[in-house]
Coordinates of C-alpha atoms in Angstrom, one line a residue:
Chain A
X444 CA -8.0 -6.8 -5.7
X445 CA -11.7 -7.0 -6.3
X446 CA -14.0 -5.8 -3.6
X447 CA -17.5 -7.0 -2.6
X448 CA -19.9 -6.8 -5.5
X449 CA -23.7 -6.7 -5.4
X450 CA -26.3 -7.1 -8.1
X451 CA -28.4 -5.6 -9.3
X452 CA -27.5 -2.1 -8.3
X453 CA -31.1 -1.0 -8.6
X454 CA -34.3 -3.0 -8.5
X455 CA -37.8 -1.7 -8.9
X456 CA -40.6 -4.2 -8.2
X457 CA -44.3 -4.3 -7.7
X458 CA -45.8 -4.9 -4.3
X459 CA -46.3 -8.6 -3.8
X460 CA -43.5 -9.8 -6.1
X461 CA -40.5 -11.8 -5.0
X462 CA -37.0 -10.4 -5.4
X463 CA -33.5 -11.9 -5.2
X464 CA -30.4 -9.8 -4.4
X465 CA -27.0 -11.2 -5.0
X466 CA -23.7 -10.7 -3.1
X467 CA -20.2 -11.7 -4.2
X468 CA -17.9 -11.4 -1.3
X469 CA -14.1 -10.9 -1.4
X470 CA -12.4 -14.1 -2.3
X471 CA -11.3 -16.0 0.8
X472 CA -13.5 -14.1 3.2
X473 CA -15.4 -16.6 5.4
X474 CA -17.8 -14.2 7.0
X475 CA -20.7 -12.5 5.2
X476 CA -23.3 -10.1 6.4
X477 CA -26.5 -8.6 5.0
X478 CA -27.7 -5.2 6.3
X479 CA -30.7 -3.0 5.4
X480 CA -30.3 0.8 5.2
X481 CA -33.5 2.8 5.1
X482 CA -33.4 6.4 4.0
X483 CA -31.8 8.5 6.7
X484 CA -31.3 5.6 9.0
X485 CA -28.4 3.5 10.2
X486 CA -27.5 0.0 9.1
X487 CA -29.9 -2.7 10.3
X488 CA -28.3 -6.1 10.7
X489 CA -30.3 -8.9 8.9
X490 CA -28.2 -12.1 8.8
X491 CA -24.7 -13.4 9.2
X492 CA -22.9 -16.4 7.6
X493 CA -19.6 -17.9 8.9
X494 CA -18.1 -20.7 7.0
X495 CA -20.2 -23.9 7.3
X496 CA -21.9 -22.9 10.6
X497 CA -25.6 -22.3 10.8
X498 CA -26.4 -18.7 9.9
X499 CA -27.4 -16.1 12.5
X500 CA -30.8 -15.1 11.3
X501 CA -31.7 -13.0 14.3
X502 CA -32.0 -9.7 12.4
X503 CA -34.5 -10.9 9.7
X504 CA -37.6 -8.8 10.1
X505 CA -40.1 -11.4 9.0
X506 CA -40.4 -14.8 7.5
X507 CA -40.7 -13.2 4.0
X508 CA -36.9 -12.6 4.2
X509 CA -34.5 -15.5 3.7
X510 CA -30.9 -15.8 2.6
X511 CA -28.5 -18.5 1.6
X512 CA -24.9 -18.8 0.9
X513 CA -23.7 -21.4 -1.6
X514 CA -20.3 -23.0 -1.4
X515 CA -19.2 -20.6 1.2
X516 CA -19.0 -17.8 -1.3
X517 CA -21.9 -16.1 -3.2
X518 CA -25.0 -15.2 -1.1
X519 CA -28.6 -14.5 -2.2
X520 CA -31.1 -12.5 -0.1
X521 CA -34.7 -13.3 -1.1
X522 CA -37.6 -11.2 -0.1
X523 CA -41.0 -12.8 -0.8
X524 CA -44.2 -10.9 -1.4
X525 CA -42.5 -7.5 -1.2
X526 CA -44.1 -4.7 0.7
X527 CA -43.5 -0.9 0.3
X528 CA -41.8 -0.9 3.7
X529 CA -39.1 -3.2 2.2
X530 CA -37.9 -0.3 0.1
X531 CA -34.3 0.4 1.2
X532 CA -30.7 -0.1 0.2
X533 CA -29.5 -3.7 1.0
X534 CA -25.8 -3.9 1.8
X535 CA -23.6 -6.9 1.9
X536 CA -20.3 -7.1 3.7
X537 CA -17.6 -9.7 4.1
X538 CA -14.9 -10.2 6.6
X539 CA -11.8 -12.3 7.0
X540 CA -10.0 -12.7 10.3
X541 CA -10.0 -9.1 11.6
X542 CA -13.0 -7.1 12.8
X543 CA -13.1 -5.0 9.6
X544 CA -16.2 -5.5 7.4
X545 CA -15.8 -4.7 3.8
X546 CA -19.0 -3.4 2.2
X547 CA -20.4 -3.7 -1.3
X548 CA -22.1 -0.7 -3.0
X549 CA -25.5 -2.0 -2.2
X550 CA -28.7 -2.8 -4.0
X551 CA -31.4 0.0 -4.0
X552 CA -34.8 -1.7 -3.8
X553 CA -37.9 0.2 -4.6
X554 CA -41.3 -1.4 -4.1
X555 CA -44.1 0.4 -5.9
Chain B
X828 CA -29.0 -1.6 25.6
X829 CA -27.9 -2.5 22.1
X830 CA -28.3 1.0 20.8
X831 CA -25.7 3.4 19.8
X832 CA -27.0 7.0 19.7
X833 CA -25.3 9.4 17.2
X834 CA -25.5 13.1 17.0
X835 CA -25.9 15.5 15.2
X836 CA -28.0 14.1 12.4
X837 CA -26.4 16.6 10.0
X838 CA -23.4 19.0 10.2
X839 CA -22.2 21.9 8.1
X840 CA -18.6 22.9 8.5
X841 CA -16.5 25.5 6.7
X842 CA -13.4 24.3 4.9
X843 CA -10.5 24.2 7.3
X844 CA -12.7 23.8 10.3
X845 CA -13.1 21.0 12.8
X846 CA -16.0 18.5 12.4
X847 CA -17.1 16.7 15.6
X848 CA -19.5 13.8 15.6
X849 CA -20.6 12.2 18.9
X850 CA -21.8 8.8 19.8
X851 CA -23.1 7.4 23.1
X852 CA -23.8 3.8 24.2
X853 CA -25.3 2.0 27.2
X854 CA -23.9 -1.5 27.0
X855 CA -20.6 -1.8 28.7
X856 CA -19.9 -5.1 27.0
X857 CA -19.1 -3.3 23.7
X858 CA -15.3 -3.7 23.1
X859 CA -14.7 -2.3 19.6
X860 CA -15.8 1.1 18.2
X861 CA -15.3 1.8 14.5
X862 CA -16.3 4.7 12.4
X863 CA -17.4 4.2 8.8
X864 CA -17.5 6.8 6.0
X865 CA -20.1 6.5 3.3
X866 CA -20.2 8.5 0.0
X867 CA -23.4 8.6 -2.0
X868 CA -24.0 5.4 -4.0
X869 CA -21.2 3.6 -2.2
X870 CA -21.1 1.2 0.7
X871 CA -19.6 2.3 4.0
X872 CA -15.8 2.0 4.4
X873 CA -13.9 1.7 7.6
X874 CA -12.3 5.0 8.5
X875 CA -10.8 4.5 12.0
X876 CA -11.5 2.3 15.0
X877 CA -10.7 2.2 18.7
X878 CA -10.7 -0.2 21.6
X879 CA -11.8 0.9 25.1
X880 CA -8.3 0.4 26.6
X881 CA -7.1 3.7 24.9
X882 CA -8.6 7.2 25.2
X883 CA -7.6 8.5 21.8
X884 CA -6.5 7.3 18.4
X885 CA -5.3 9.5 15.6
X886 CA -4.9 8.7 11.9
X887 CA -4.0 11.7 9.8
X888 CA -6.7 14.3 10.1
X889 CA -9.1 11.9 11.9
X890 CA -9.1 11.3 15.6
X891 CA -11.3 9.2 17.8
X892 CA -11.7 10.3 21.4
X893 CA -13.1 7.7 23.8
X894 CA -14.5 8.3 27.3
X895 CA -15.1 5.0 28.9
X896 CA -16.7 6.3 32.1
X897 CA -19.1 8.5 30.2
X898 CA -19.7 5.7 27.6
X899 CA -19.2 8.2 24.8
X900 CA -16.9 8.4 21.8
X901 CA -16.4 11.0 19.2
X902 CA -14.9 11.5 15.8
X903 CA -12.9 14.7 15.1
X904 CA -12.0 15.7 11.6
X905 CA -9.3 18.4 11.6
X906 CA -8.9 20.8 8.7
X907 CA -12.1 19.6 7.1
X908 CA -12.1 19.5 3.3
X909 CA -15.0 19.4 0.8
X910 CA -13.9 15.8 0.0
X911 CA -14.8 14.8 3.5
X912 CA -18.4 15.5 2.7
X913 CA -20.1 12.2 3.3
X914 CA -22.2 10.3 5.9
X915 CA -20.4 9.1 8.9
X916 CA -21.6 6.1 11.0
X917 CA -20.3 5.1 14.4
X918 CA -20.7 1.5 15.5
X919 CA -19.9 -0.9 18.3
X920 CA -19.2 -4.6 18.7
X921 CA -20.1 -6.7 21.7
X922 CA -17.3 -8.5 23.4
X923 CA -17.3 -12.3 22.9
X924 CA -19.7 -11.9 20.0
X925 CA -18.4 -14.6 17.6
X926 CA -20.2 -12.9 14.8
X927 CA -18.4 -9.6 15.2
X928 CA -21.8 -8.1 14.5
X929 CA -21.8 -4.3 14.6
X930 CA -24.5 -2.1 16.0
X931 CA -24.6 1.1 14.0
X932 CA -25.6 4.7 14.9
X933 CA -28.1 6.4 12.5
X934 CA -25.4 8.4 10.8
X935 CA -24.3 12.0 10.4
X936 CA -24.4 13.8 7.1
X937 CA -21.4 16.1 6.9
X938 CA -21.2 18.9 4.4
X939 CA -17.9 20.8 4.2
X940 CA -18.4 24.1 2.3
X941 CA -15.6 26.0 0.6

């Protein structure tokens, strides 16, 4: 079946612009995560959605970052007024009942 | 206490050799320890995972060894192949964490040379 998909695969933006990154989880997966992966670093948790519950936003690094999940499916991560330190790969993962998280291929964001 | 420390940062192994990657943690409340494999341009994929009630788990050429008292766990790749060349991440999950949020190590870039 189809895995987690993310778009765009690459995004180059100018400092100060807003960007939106999209994640389509595996159908039926109720849990959705966003991670940030800086070059040579591990995965940094950003935000978690579970069904209709309030999201866990504890990993968002600043108020420039926000995310929403519409209809319990597609999610959008928005970064406002992008900074060069926001350059990274942004990974989305979804999960069903088990512990296993299934990752998408990521969006590589470059802020110039 | 939320950290998972992974070593080495990079590893070069001859084809047919054994690759060993180590992770250490401080928080004894972690109760699930997965290893993820990531190829360039792809998202991480679950390779193998272990719970702290067992000391070893083997799946094919991949083995996790777990030392609860030392708070360490390691990934062993037997008969390493060039196709195993990837970045490997260890991770850990807190018990009772309804989010099943994972804390990741910084990764090990493995290169298997012919």
